[in-house]
Short mmCIF file of C-alpha atoms and ligand atoms in Angstrom, two decimals:
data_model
loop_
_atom_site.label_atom_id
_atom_site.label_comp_id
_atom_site.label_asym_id
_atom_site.label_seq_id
_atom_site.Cartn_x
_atom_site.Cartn_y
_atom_site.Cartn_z
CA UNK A 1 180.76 93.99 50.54
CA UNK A 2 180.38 91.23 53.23
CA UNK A 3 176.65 90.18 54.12
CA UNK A 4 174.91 88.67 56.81
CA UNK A 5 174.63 84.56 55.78
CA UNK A 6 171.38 83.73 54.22
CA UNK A 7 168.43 82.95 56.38
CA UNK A 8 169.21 85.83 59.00
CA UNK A 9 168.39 89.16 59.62
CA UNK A 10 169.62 92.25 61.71
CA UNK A 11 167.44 93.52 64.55
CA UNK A 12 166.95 97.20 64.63
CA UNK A 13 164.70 100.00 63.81
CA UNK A 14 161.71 98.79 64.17
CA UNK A 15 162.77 95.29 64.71
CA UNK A 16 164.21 96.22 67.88
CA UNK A 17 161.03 98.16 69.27
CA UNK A 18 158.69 95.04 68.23
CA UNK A 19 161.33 92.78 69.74
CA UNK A 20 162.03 94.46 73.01
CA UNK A 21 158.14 95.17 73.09
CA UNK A 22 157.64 91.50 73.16
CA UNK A 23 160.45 90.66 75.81
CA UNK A 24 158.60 93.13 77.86
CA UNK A 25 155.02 92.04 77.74
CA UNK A 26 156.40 88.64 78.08
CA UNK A 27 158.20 89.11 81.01
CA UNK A 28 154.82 90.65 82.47
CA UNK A 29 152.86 88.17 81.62
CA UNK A 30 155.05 85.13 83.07
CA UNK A 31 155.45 86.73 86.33
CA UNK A 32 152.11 86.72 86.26
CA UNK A 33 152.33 82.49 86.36
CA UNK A 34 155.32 82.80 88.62
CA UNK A 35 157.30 81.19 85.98
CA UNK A 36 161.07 82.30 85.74
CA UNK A 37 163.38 83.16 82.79
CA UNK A 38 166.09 80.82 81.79
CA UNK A 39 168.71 81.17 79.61
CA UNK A 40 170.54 78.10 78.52
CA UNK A 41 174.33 78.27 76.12
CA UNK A 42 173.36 78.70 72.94
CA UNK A 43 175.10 75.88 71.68
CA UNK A 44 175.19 72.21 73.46
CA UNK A 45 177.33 69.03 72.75
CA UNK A 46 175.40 67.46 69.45
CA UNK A 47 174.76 64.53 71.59
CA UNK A 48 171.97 66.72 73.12
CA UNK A 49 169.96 67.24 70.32
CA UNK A 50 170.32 63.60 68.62
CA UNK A 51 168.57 62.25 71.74
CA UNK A 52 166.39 64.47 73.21
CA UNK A 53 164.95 66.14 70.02
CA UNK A 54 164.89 62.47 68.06
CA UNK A 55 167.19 61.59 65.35
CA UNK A 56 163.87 60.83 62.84
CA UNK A 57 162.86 64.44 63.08
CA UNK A 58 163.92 66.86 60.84
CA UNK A 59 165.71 68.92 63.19
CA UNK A 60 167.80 66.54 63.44
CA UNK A 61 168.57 64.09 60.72
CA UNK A 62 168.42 67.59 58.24
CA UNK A 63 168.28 71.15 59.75
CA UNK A 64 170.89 71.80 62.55
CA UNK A 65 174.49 73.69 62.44
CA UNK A 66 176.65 70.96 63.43
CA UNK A 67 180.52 72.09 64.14
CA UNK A 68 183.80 70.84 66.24
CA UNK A 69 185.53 73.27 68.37
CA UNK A 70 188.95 73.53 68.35
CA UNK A 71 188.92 70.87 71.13
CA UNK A 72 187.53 68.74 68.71
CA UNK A 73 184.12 68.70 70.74
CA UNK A 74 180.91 67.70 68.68
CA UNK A 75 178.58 71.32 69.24
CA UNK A 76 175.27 71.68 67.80
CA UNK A 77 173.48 75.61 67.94
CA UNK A 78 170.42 74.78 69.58
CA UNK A 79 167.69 74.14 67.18
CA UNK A 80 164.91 74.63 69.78
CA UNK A 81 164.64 75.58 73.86
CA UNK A 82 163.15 72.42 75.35
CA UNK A 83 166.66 70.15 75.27
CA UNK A 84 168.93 72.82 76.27
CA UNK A 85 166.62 73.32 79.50
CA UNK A 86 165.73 69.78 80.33
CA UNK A 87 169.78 69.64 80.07
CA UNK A 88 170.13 71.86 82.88
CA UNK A 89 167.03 71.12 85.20
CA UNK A 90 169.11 68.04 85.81
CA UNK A 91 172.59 69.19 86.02
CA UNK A 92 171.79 71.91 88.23
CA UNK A 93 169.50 69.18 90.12
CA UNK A 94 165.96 71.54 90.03
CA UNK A 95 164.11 68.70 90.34
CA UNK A 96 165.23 68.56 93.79
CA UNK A 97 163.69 71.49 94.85
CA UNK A 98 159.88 72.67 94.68
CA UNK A 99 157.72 71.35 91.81
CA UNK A 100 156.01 72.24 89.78
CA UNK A 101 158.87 74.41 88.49
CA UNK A 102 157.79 76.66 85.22
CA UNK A 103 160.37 77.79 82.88
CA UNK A 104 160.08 80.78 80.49
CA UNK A 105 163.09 81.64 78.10
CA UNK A 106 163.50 83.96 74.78
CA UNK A 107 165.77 83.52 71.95
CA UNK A 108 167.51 82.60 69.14
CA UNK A 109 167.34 78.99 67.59
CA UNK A 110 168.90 77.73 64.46
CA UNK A 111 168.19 75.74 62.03
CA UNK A 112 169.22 74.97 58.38
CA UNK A 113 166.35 75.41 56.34
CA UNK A 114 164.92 77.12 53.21
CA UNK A 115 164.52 80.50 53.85
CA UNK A 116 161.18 82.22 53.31
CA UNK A 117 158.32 84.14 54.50
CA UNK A 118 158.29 82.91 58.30
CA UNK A 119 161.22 80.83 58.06
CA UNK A 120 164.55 81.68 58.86
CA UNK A 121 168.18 79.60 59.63
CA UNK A 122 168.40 82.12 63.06
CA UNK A 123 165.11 82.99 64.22
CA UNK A 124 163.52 83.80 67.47
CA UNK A 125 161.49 81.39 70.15
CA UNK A 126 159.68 82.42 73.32
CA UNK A 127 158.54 79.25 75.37
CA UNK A 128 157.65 77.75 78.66
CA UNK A 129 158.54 74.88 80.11
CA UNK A 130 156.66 73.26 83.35
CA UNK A 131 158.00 70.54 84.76
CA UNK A 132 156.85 68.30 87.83
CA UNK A 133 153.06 67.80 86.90
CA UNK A 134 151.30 65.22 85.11
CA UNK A 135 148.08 66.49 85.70
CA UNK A 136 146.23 67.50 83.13
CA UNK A 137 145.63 70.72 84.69
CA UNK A 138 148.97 72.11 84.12
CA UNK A 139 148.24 71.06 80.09
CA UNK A 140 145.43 72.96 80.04
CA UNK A 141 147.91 76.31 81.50
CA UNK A 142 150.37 76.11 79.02
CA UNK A 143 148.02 76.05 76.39
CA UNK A 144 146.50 79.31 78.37
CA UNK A 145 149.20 81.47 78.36
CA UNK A 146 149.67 80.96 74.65
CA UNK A 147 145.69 81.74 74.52
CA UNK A 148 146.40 84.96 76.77
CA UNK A 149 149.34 86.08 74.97
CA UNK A 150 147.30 86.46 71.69
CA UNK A 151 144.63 87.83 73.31
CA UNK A 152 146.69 90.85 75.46
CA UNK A 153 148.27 91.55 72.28
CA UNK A 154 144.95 91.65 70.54
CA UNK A 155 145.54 89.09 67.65
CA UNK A 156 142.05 87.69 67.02
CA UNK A 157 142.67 85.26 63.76
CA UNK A 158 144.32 82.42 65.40
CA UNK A 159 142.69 79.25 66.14
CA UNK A 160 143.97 76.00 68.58
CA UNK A 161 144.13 72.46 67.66
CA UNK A 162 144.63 70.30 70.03
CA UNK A 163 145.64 66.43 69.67
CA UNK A 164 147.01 63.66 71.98
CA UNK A 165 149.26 60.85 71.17
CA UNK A 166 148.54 59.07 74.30
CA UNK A 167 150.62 57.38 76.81
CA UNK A 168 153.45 55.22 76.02
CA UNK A 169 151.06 51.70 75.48
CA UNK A 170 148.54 54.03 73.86
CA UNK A 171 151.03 54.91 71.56
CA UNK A 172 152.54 51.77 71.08
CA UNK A 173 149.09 50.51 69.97
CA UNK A 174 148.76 53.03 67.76
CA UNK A 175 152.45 52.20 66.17
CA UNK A 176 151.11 48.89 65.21
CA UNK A 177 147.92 50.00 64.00
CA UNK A 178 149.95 52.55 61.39
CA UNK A 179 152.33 50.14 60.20
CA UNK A 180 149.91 48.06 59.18
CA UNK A 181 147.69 50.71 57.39
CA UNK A 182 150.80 52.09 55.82
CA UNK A 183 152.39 49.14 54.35
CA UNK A 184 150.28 48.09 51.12
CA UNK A 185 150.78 52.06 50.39
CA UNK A 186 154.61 52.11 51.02
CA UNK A 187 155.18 53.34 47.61
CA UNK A 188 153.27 56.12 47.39
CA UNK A 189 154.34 57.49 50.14
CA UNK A 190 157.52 60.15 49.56
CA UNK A 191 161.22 59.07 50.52
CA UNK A 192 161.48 60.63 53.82
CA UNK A 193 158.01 59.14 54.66
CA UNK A 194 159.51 55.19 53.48
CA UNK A 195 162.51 56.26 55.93
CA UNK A 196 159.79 57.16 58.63
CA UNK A 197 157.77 54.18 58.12
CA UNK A 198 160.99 52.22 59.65
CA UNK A 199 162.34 54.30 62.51
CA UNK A 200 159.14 56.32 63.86
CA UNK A 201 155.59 55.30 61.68
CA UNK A 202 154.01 58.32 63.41
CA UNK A 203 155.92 60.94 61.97
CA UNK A 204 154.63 60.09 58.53
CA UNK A 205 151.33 61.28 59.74
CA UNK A 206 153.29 65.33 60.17
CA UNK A 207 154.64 64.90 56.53
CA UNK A 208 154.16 68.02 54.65
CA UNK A 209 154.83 66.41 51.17
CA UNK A 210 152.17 63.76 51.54
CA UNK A 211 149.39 65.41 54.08
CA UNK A 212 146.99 66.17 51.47
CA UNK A 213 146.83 62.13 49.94
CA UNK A 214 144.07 60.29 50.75
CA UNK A 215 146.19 57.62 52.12
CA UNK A 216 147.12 59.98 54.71
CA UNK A 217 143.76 61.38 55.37
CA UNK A 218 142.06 57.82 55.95
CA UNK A 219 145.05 56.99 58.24
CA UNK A 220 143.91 55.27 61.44
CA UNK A 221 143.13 57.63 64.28
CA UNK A 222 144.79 58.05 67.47
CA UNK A 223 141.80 58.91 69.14
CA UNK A 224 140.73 55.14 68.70
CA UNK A 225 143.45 53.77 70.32
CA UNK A 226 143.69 55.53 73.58
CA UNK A 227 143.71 53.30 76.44
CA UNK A 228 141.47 54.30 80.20
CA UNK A 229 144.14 56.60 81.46
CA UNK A 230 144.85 58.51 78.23
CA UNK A 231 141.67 58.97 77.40
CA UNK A 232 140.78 60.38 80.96
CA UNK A 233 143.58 62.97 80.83
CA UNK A 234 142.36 64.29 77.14
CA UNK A 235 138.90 64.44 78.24
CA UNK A 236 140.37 66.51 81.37
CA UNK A 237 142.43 68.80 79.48
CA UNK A 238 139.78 69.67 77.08
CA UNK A 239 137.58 70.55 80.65
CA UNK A 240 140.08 72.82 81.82
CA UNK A 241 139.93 74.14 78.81
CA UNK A 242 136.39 75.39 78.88
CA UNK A 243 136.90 76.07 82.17
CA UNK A 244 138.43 79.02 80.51
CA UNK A 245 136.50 79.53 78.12
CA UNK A 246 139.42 78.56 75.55
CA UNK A 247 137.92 77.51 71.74
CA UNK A 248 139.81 74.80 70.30
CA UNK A 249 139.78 72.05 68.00
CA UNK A 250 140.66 68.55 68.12
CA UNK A 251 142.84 67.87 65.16
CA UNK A 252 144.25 64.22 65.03
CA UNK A 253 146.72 64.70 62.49
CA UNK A 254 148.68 66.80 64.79
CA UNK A 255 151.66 64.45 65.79
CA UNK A 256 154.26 66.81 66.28
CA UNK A 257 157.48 66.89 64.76
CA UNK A 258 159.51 66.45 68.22
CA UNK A 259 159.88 62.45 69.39
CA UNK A 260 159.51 63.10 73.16
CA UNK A 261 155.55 64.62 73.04
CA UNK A 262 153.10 62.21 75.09
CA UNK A 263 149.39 62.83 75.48
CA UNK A 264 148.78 66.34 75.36
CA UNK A 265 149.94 68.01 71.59
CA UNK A 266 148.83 71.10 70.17
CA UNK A 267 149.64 73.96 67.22
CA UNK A 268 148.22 77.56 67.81
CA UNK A 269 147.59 78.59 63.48
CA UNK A 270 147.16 82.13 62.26
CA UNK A 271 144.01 81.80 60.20
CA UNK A 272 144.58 85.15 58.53
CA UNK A 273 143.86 85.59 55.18
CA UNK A 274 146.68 85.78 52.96
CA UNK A 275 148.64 85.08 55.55
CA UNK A 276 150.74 82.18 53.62
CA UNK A 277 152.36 78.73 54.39
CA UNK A 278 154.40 79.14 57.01
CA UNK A 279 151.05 79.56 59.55
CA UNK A 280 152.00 78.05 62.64
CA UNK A 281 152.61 80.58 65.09
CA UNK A 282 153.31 78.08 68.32
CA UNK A 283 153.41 74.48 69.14
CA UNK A 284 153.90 72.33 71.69
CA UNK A 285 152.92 69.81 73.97
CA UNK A 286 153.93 67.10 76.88
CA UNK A 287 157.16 65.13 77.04
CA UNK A 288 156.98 63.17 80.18
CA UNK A 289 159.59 60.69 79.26
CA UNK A 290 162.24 63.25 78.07
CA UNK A 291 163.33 63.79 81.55
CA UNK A 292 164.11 60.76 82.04
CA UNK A 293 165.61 60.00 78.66
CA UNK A 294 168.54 62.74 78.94
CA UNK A 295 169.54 60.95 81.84
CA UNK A 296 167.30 62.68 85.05
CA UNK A 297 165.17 61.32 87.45
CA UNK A 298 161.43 60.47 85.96
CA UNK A 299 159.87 64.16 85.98
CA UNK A 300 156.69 65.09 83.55
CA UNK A 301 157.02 68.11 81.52
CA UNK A 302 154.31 69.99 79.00
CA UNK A 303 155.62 73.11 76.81
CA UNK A 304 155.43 75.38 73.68
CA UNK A 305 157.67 77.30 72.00
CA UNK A 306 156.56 80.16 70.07
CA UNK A 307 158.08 81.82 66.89
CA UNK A 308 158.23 85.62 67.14
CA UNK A 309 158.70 86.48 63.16
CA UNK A 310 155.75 84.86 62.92
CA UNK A 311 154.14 86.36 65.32
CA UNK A 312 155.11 89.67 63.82
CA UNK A 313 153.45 88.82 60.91
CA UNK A 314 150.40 88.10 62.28
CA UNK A 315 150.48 91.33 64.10
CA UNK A 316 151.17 93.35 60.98
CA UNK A 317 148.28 91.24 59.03
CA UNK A 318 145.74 92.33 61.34
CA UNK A 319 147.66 96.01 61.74
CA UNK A 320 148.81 95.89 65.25
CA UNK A 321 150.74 98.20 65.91
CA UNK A 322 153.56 96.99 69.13
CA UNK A 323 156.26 99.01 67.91
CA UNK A 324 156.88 101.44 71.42
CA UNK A 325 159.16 104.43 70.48
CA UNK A 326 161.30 105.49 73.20
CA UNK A 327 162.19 109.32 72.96
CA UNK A 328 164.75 111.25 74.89
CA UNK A 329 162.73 113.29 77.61
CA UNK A 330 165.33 116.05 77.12
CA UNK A 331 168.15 117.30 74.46
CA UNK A 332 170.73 119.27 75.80
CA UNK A 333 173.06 121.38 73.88
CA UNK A 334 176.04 124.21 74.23
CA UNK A 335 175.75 127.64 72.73
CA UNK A 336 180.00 127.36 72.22
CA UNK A 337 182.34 124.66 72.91
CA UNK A 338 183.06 125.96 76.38
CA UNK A 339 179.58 124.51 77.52
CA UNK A 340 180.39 120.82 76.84
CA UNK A 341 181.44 120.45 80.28
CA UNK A 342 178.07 121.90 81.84
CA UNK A 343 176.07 120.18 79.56
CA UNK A 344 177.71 116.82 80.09
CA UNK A 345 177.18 117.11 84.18
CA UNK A 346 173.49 118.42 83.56
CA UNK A 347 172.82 115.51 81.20
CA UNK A 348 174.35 113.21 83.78
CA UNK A 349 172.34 114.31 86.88
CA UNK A 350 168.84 114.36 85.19
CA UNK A 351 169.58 110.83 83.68
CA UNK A 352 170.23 109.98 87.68
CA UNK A 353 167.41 111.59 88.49
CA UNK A 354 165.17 108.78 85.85
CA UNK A 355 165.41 110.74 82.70
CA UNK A 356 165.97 110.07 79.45
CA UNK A 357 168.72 112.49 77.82
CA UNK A 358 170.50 112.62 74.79
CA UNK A 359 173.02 115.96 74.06
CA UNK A 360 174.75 117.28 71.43
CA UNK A 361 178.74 115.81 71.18
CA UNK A 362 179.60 116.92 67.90
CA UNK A 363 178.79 121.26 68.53
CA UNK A 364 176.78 121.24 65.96
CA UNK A 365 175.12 124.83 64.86
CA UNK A 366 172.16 126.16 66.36
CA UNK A 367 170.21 124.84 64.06
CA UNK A 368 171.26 121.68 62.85
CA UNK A 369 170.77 121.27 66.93
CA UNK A 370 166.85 122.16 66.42
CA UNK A 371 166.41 119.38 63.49
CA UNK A 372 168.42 116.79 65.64
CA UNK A 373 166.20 116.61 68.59
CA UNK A 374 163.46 116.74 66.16
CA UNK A 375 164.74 113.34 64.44
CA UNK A 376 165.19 111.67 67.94
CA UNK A 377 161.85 113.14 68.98
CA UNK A 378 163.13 114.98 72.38
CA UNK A 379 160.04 116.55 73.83
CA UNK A 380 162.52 119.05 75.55
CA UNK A 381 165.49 121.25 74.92
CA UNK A 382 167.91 123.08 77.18
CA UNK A 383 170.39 125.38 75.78
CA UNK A 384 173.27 125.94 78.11
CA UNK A 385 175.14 129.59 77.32
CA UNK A 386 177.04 131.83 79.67
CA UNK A 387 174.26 133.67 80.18
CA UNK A 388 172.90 130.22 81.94
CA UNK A 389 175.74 129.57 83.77
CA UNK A 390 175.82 132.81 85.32
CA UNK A 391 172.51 133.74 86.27
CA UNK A 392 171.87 129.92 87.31
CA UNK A 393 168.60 130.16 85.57
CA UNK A 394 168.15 127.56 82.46
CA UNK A 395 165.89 128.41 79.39
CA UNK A 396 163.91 125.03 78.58
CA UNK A 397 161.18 124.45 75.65
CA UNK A 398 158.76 122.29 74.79
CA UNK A 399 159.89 120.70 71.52
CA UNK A 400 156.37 120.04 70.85
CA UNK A 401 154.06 123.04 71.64
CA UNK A 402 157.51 125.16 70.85
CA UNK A 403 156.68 127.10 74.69
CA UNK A 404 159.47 128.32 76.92
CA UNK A 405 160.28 128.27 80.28
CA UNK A 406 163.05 130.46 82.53
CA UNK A 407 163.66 127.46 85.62
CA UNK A 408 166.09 127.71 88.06
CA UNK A 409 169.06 125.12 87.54
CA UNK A 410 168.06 124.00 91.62
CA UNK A 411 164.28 123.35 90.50
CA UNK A 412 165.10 122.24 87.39
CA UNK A 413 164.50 118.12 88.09
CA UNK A 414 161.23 119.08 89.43
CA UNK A 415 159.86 121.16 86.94
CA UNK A 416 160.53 117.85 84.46
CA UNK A 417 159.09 115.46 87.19
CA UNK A 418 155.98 117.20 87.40
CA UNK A 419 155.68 118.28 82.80
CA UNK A 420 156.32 114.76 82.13
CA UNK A 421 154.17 113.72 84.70
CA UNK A 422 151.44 115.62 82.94
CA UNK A 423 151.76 114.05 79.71
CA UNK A 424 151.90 110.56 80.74
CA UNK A 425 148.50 111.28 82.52
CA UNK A 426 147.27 112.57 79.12
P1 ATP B 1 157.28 74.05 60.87
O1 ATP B 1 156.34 72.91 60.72
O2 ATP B 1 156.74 75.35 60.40
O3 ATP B 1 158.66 73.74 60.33
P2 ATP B 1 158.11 73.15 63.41
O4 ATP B 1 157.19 72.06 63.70
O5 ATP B 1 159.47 72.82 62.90
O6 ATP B 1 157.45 74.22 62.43
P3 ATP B 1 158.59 73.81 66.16
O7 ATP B 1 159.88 73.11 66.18
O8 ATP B 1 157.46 73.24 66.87
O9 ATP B 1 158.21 74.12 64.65
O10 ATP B 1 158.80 75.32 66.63
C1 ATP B 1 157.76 76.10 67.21
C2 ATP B 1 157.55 77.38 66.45
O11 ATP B 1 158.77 77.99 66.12
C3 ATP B 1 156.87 77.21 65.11
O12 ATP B 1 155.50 77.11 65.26
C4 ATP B 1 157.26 78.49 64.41
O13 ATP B 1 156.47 79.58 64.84
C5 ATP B 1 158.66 78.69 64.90
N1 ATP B 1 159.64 78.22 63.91
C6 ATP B 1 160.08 76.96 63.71
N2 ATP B 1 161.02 76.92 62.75
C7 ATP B 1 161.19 78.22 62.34
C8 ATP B 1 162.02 78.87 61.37
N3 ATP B 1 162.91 78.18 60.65
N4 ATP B 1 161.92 80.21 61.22
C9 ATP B 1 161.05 80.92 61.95
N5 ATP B 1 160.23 80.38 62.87
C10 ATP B 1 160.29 79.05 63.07
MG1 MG B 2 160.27 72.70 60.97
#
């Protein structure tokens, strides 16, 4: 039998209600920012990727689907959102028009990895994306809608850490500072972090192999070597945040496992207990270089991407329940085979009319009919007979309180209208 490849998973069941129950509250809550949905190919050339992302990360150097088309083109499936949309803000020339311009997008990344509990090789990503502001103000939004998310959906064990990494001299300082720390310790360090120490010193500092040796933990501090203007946007960002009234916590070994984050880094953590490794829920941060490095005009950016299987985890942990069945409003059915026609036009006007229908195709019996709108959870059934077509006048029950009503075919949209109506009020 042929199976999905490992490291995926279908969507549906319940899958489907928690996923199209997040699409929806998501697309509530960005209007609410007046951000707009993107959606960029879901593969790019490779090139993409091994610049914007970073070639020391491992995204890049270990975790994406690399292929040639039959062109013989270098492709890459996107690991992450931020590339593929910084791609196209410059072909399609956005940064022309009004900034600040916020982005919001939704769906799948891939990325070569070991599957497990929260970790997947396709898995799901809603972020944002503002570009066009280097004010710390617009740090301190991102980080909010993240906050506000949780908090519509109810999640209360999750906890931010926020970091910066400065600008690009604060940083630089900082490189220098680390390779000197690091170097008498070279050793003990694992292989990936001796290949880090050459190409990018602060990625040793995200290691998840090393993070709990003492080397690591009495690592010098970016904090310390902030210059004036870095220093001043931190300080604002954390102000904005209790302007909020947003908890968080400064965490300086958050680095970030992207090359293009400046100042402004942060990881939103399920603190749920039991909840396992894999208890990052969201990260981001600002990139204001990566603009510029894909080849557009110097524009700031600040963003976070969010993983919705973890997300669902979280949810189930603390037995949140986002899983919205949608029921037909009405199951029709035939008493013979001659009624297919009638039932097929009825179903078709009262779906034009806003409502949900679903109708027997197969002419089943009478009562396999009965069980079937029970399974699909119609809350009403109309039989169409003769009788019905003659007299004009439709029998309809309640599936639910099992009452029944004689309604005129003419009245019959209205009589819906105004019993659905009633419930919804309920
Ligand atoms: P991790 O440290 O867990 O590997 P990351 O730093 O690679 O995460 P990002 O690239 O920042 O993660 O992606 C943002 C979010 O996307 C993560 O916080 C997580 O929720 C989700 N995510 C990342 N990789 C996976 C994956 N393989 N499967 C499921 N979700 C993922
Ligand atoms: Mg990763």
């Amino acid at each position: 039998m042929l199976q999905k490849p490992k490291g995926t998973y279908d969507i549906y069941g319940d899958k489907t209600l928690e996923m199209l129950y997040f699409r929806k509250l998501a697309e509530v809550l960005m209007d609410k920012y007046n951000a707009k949905y993107f959606e960029t190919p879901i593969f790019e050339s490779s090139e993409l990727f091994h610049r914007g992302v970073g070639e020391t990360t491992d995204i890049v150097s270990k975790e994406t689907y690399d292929f040639k088309d039959r062109g013989n083109r270098n492709l890459t499936l996107r690991p992450e959102g931020t590339a593929g949309i910084v791609r196209s803000f410059i072909e399609n020339k956005l940064y022309a028009e009004s900034l600040p311009l916020k982005i919001w997008y939704l769906g799948p990344m891939f990325r070569y990895e070991r599957p497990q509990a929260g970790r997947y090789r396709e898995f799901y990503q809603f972020g944002v994306e503002a570009f066009g502001s280097n004010d710390p103000i617009m740090d301190a939004e991102v980080i909010g809608i993240v906050v506000n998310l949780f908090k519509i959906l109810g999640l209360k064990g999750v906890s931010v850490n926020i970091n910066t990494l400065g600008d690009k001299e604060s940083r630089e300082n900082y490189r220098k500072a680390l390779v000197k720390y690091f170097k008498p310790y070279l050793k003990d360090l694992c292989d990936d972090c001796q290949r880090r120490y050459e190409k990018n010193p602060l990625r040793i500092l995200d290691c998840k192999i090393d993070s709990d040796n003492e080397i690591m933990k009495k690592a010098p501090k970016m904090i310390d070597y902030l210059n004036e203007i870095s220093k001043k946007h931190f300080d604002k960002v954390k102000e904005y945040l209790d302007v909020m009234g947003i908890d968080y916590k400064v965490n300086s070994n958050i680095v970030r496992g992207l090359d293009y984050y400046t100042h402004t880094v942060f990881e939103v953590q399920a603190d749920i207990k039991g909840f396992g490794a894999q208890n990052t829920l969201a990260a981001g941060g600002r990139y204001d270089h990566l603009v510029e490095f894909i080849g557009g005009p110097s524009v700031p950016g600040v963003g976070f991407a969010l993983g919705l299987e973890r997300l669902f985890l979280a949810l189930q942990a603390e037995n949140i329940d986002i899983k919205e069945k949608i029921c037909p409003d009405v199951y029709i059915f035939g008493t013979d085979i001659e009624q297919k026609g009638n039932v097929l036009s009825l179903a078709n006007d009262l779906r034009m009319a806003g409502f949900n229908v679903d109708i027997d195709y197969n002419g089943k019996s009478f009562k396999s009919n009965f069980k079937y709108a029970d399974k699909i959870g119609a809350k009403y059934i109309i039989i169409i007979g003769e009788e019905e077509v003659k007299t004009r006048v439709l029998t309809i029950k309640n599936n639910i309180t099992k009452e029944e009503y004689k309604i005129e075919l003419d009245v019959v949209i209205n009589f819906l209208d105004e019993k659905l109506g009633e419930e919804d009020e309920d």
